XYZ file of C-alpha atoms in Angstrom:
272
model
C 20.633 34.251 -156.498
C 23.548 35.042 -158.847
C 25.064 38.290 -159.845
C 23.555 38.133 -163.412
C 20.233 39.141 -161.787
C 21.561 42.322 -160.278
C 20.720 44.703 -163.245
C 17.109 43.434 -163.255
C 16.759 43.830 -159.497
C 18.101 47.378 -159.810
C 15.593 48.238 -162.545
C 12.719 46.877 -160.434
C 13.762 48.848 -157.399
C 14.328 45.771 -155.238
C 16.664 46.248 -152.280
C 19.922 44.415 -152.718
C 21.488 42.248 -150.016
C 24.446 43.594 -148.024
C 26.974 41.669 -150.117
C 25.777 43.441 -153.371
C 26.016 46.961 -151.973
C 29.022 49.170 -152.851
C 30.985 49.917 -149.656
C 33.607 52.273 -150.913
C 34.844 55.865 -150.541
C 36.761 58.330 -152.596
C 39.766 59.710 -150.781
C 41.442 62.935 -152.106
C 45.037 62.835 -151.000
C 48.525 63.994 -151.872
C 50.906 62.587 -154.461
C 53.417 61.966 -151.679
C 51.204 59.400 -150.026
C 50.465 57.715 -153.331
C 53.926 57.772 -154.930
C 55.662 56.725 -151.667
C 53.699 53.522 -151.903
C 52.056 54.064 -148.533
C 48.498 53.557 -149.762
C 49.450 50.330 -151.596
C 50.405 49.007 -148.154
C 47.778 50.469 -145.931
C 44.539 50.394 -147.913
C 44.361 46.681 -148.573
C 44.588 46.145 -144.804
C 41.746 48.633 -144.267
C 39.657 46.882 -146.879
C 40.321 43.500 -145.213
C 39.413 44.889 -141.777
C 36.228 46.767 -142.768
C 35.062 45.573 -146.121
C 35.321 49.160 -147.452
C 37.459 49.900 -150.495
C 39.139 53.209 -151.127
C 39.543 54.965 -154.499
C 42.409 57.445 -154.179
C 42.504 60.748 -156.157
C 46.143 61.840 -155.837
C 46.633 65.546 -156.240
C 48.466 68.409 -154.628
C 46.927 69.276 -151.251
C 45.404 72.576 -152.564
C 43.646 70.652 -155.393
C 42.653 67.893 -153.020
C 40.924 70.467 -150.758
C 39.166 71.897 -153.774
C 37.874 68.425 -154.606
C 36.489 68.251 -151.058
C 34.876 71.702 -151.442
C 33.054 70.468 -154.573
C 31.918 67.325 -152.738
C 33.748 65.101 -155.181
C 35.399 63.129 -152.396
C 34.246 61.640 -149.151
C 37.370 62.185 -147.099
C 40.749 63.956 -147.408
C 44.191 62.980 -146.247
C 46.512 65.963 -146.823
C 49.504 67.924 -145.426
C 48.994 71.628 -145.163
C 47.609 72.309 -141.643
C 46.825 75.997 -142.226
C 44.825 75.212 -145.383
C 43.090 72.285 -143.679
C 42.026 74.518 -140.764
C 40.625 77.067 -143.265
C 38.691 74.240 -144.924
C 37.144 73.325 -141.575
C 36.483 77.000 -140.608
C 34.682 77.459 -143.876
C 32.319 74.631 -143.059
C 33.438 72.219 -145.767
C 34.242 69.395 -143.413
C 36.111 68.159 -140.432
C 37.049 68.058 -137.651
C 40.694 67.651 -138.653
C 42.610 64.868 -137.006
C 46.344 64.247 -137.039
C 47.446 61.008 -138.652
C 51.271 60.817 -139.110
C 54.339 62.886 -139.958
C 57.720 62.642 -141.606
C 59.919 65.417 -142.776
C 60.943 67.409 -145.743
C 64.491 67.372 -147.024
C 66.495 69.533 -149.395
C 68.117 67.480 -152.135
C 70.608 68.537 -154.713
C 73.543 67.446 -156.889
C 76.531 65.920 -155.237
C 78.679 68.746 -156.564
C 76.532 71.133 -154.367
C 77.374 74.419 -156.216
C 75.590 76.486 -153.574
C 77.501 74.688 -150.683
C 74.354 74.074 -148.713
C 75.569 70.820 -147.215
C 77.721 72.928 -144.867
C 74.609 74.067 -142.962
C 71.726 72.348 -141.195
C 69.669 75.601 -141.383
C 67.167 75.365 -144.213
C 66.726 79.141 -144.381
C 70.439 79.726 -144.744
C 70.503 76.894 -147.370
C 67.813 78.623 -149.526
C 69.650 81.956 -149.241
C 72.796 80.313 -150.566
C 70.862 78.803 -153.428
C 69.373 82.140 -154.368
C 72.727 83.925 -154.046
C 74.409 81.387 -156.259
C 71.462 81.379 -158.736
C 71.766 77.654 -158.613
C 68.962 75.710 -160.366
C 66.033 74.965 -158.094
C 62.959 72.940 -159.100
C 59.655 73.842 -157.476
C 56.538 71.751 -157.840
C 54.555 74.990 -158.381
C 51.288 72.995 -158.033
C 49.653 74.269 -154.777
C 50.516 71.088 -153.012
C 51.405 70.802 -149.390
C 55.076 70.493 -150.414
C 54.833 73.622 -152.527
C 53.133 75.511 -149.688
C 55.876 74.400 -147.292
C 58.573 75.453 -149.813
C 57.034 78.920 -150.152
C 56.863 79.326 -146.412
C 60.504 78.444 -146.109
C 61.524 80.976 -148.700
C 59.498 83.545 -146.863
C 61.203 82.661 -143.573
C 64.543 82.961 -145.296
C 63.652 86.454 -146.463
C 64.076 85.487 -150.092
C 61.718 85.910 -153.012
C 62.367 83.123 -155.539
C 59.859 84.606 -157.978
C 62.626 87.028 -159.068
C 64.460 84.005 -160.468
C 61.455 82.468 -162.163
C 62.296 81.028 -165.565
C 65.977 81.475 -164.847
C 67.379 79.539 -161.881
C 63.933 79.016 -160.232
C 61.757 76.680 -162.296
C 58.256 75.527 -161.604
C 57.031 72.246 -163.100
C 53.388 72.299 -162.019
C 53.494 68.565 -161.341
C 53.717 66.048 -158.522
C 56.707 65.123 -156.448
C 57.972 62.298 -158.652
C 58.041 64.397 -161.867
C 59.658 67.284 -159.955
C 62.415 65.003 -158.707
C 62.928 63.593 -162.203
C 63.386 67.128 -163.464
C 65.774 68.000 -160.678
C 67.823 64.823 -161.415
C 67.950 65.625 -165.116
C 69.027 69.298 -164.539
C 71.346 68.724 -161.559
C 69.076 71.047 -159.570
C 68.037 71.534 -155.924
C 64.521 70.634 -154.758
C 62.440 70.298 -151.606
C 60.858 66.840 -151.229
C 59.079 64.864 -148.579
C 61.239 62.090 -147.291
C 58.682 59.360 -148.085
C 58.697 60.065 -151.829
C 62.477 60.458 -151.774
C 62.988 57.008 -150.215
C 60.730 55.459 -152.881
C 62.331 57.465 -155.792
C 64.695 55.466 -157.910
C 65.911 57.844 -160.534
C 68.227 59.838 -158.256
C 71.226 60.033 -160.553
C 73.558 62.489 -158.768
C 70.942 63.797 -156.339
C 71.391 63.297 -152.617
C 70.007 64.692 -149.321
C 71.995 67.818 -148.471
C 69.904 69.419 -145.734
C 67.707 67.680 -143.114
C 66.907 67.821 -139.482
C 65.810 71.455 -139.192
C 62.644 71.535 -137.094
C 61.013 73.762 -139.783
C 61.051 70.714 -142.076
C 58.372 68.804 -140.125
C 55.767 67.394 -142.546
C 52.473 66.703 -140.696
C 49.544 64.914 -142.246
C 45.860 65.289 -141.284
C 42.669 63.541 -142.170
C 39.042 64.930 -142.283
C 35.685 64.044 -143.717
C 33.816 66.153 -146.224
C 30.679 67.696 -144.738
C 27.472 65.750 -145.409
C 25.514 68.925 -144.608
C 27.172 70.650 -147.531
C 27.084 67.556 -149.755
C 24.384 65.052 -148.706
C 25.543 62.531 -151.269
C 28.948 61.874 -149.575
C 29.402 58.532 -147.836
C 29.651 59.997 -144.373
C 29.461 56.688 -142.421
C 32.179 55.020 -144.529
C 34.351 58.136 -144.389
C 34.126 58.169 -140.604
C 34.942 54.436 -140.521
C 38.098 55.192 -142.525
C 39.062 58.067 -140.235
C 38.481 56.030 -137.130
C 40.537 53.178 -138.500
C 43.487 55.251 -139.833
C 43.779 57.071 -136.518
C 43.104 53.974 -134.426
C 45.469 51.176 -133.366
C 45.122 49.064 -136.496
C 45.716 51.964 -138.912
C 48.511 53.493 -136.884
C 50.295 50.129 -136.792
C 49.833 49.693 -140.552
C 51.423 53.130 -141.101
C 54.388 52.302 -138.788
C 54.846 48.949 -140.531
C 55.460 50.445 -143.987
C 59.139 50.444 -144.755
C 61.496 50.659 -147.768
C 64.902 49.080 -147.501
C 64.214 48.722 -143.814
C 63.619 52.422 -143.312
C 60.280 53.692 -141.910
C 58.661 56.357 -144.140
C 55.923 57.705 -141.989
C 55.490 57.993 -138.189
C 51.952 57.686 -136.734
C 50.972 60.368 -134.232
C 47.175 60.404 -134.142
C 47.220 60.678 -130.349
C 49.413 63.790 -130.322
C 47.974 67.256 -129.852
C 47.328 69.084 -133.149
């Protein structure tokens, strides 16, 4: 039997052999996992191990969770734990499982007009940026990074909205475009380290604040509920979750490096 007979078999309602069936899932995830190059490294290994291919829809975490709520994805890999837990509590999917982490960093121009490089305290750094009215680029896209940025401003006791359209500028785009804007405007920005390491258009930007425990960037994975959306590929989604949180997937994550530097650190076995 050759593949030219597949359309006729489908029209006749004849069951296809296993090799002809589509074993794939749609994964709604973040722009950071896509733009950092992680999926380009990890997903071919998953396909080789399982025979299941993955189509990634890269969005901000908030938008990715909305895709899951509509049943337009089979699984999610995102990085806003509070929003993920709400998704599960609302019955849209789950359970949530930890996958990996890295950290956020505050980047800015080498001239550092707000003098934030003098502190390792991210809240103090944000207060200095606001006081100096130094340009700050926000993703403004409901992503996990955007949610983390807003939490950090709140913890600092500052309201960046008062500077909107002046020193505080929202681009409504992913991490790569936000960093491009920051580089072009000599502005500060919060970025995940993975995207930063893969980002080439740095110009005068550099990491100025890192290492604060509040900058932890945790990723979680969860399946979309087949009870809410019977059409989702539940078995394949669970196969992906089992693999990415298992020894092979965790090793693949740990093995992804740029210029010898590890971008993500697997921690599926750690308590959530």
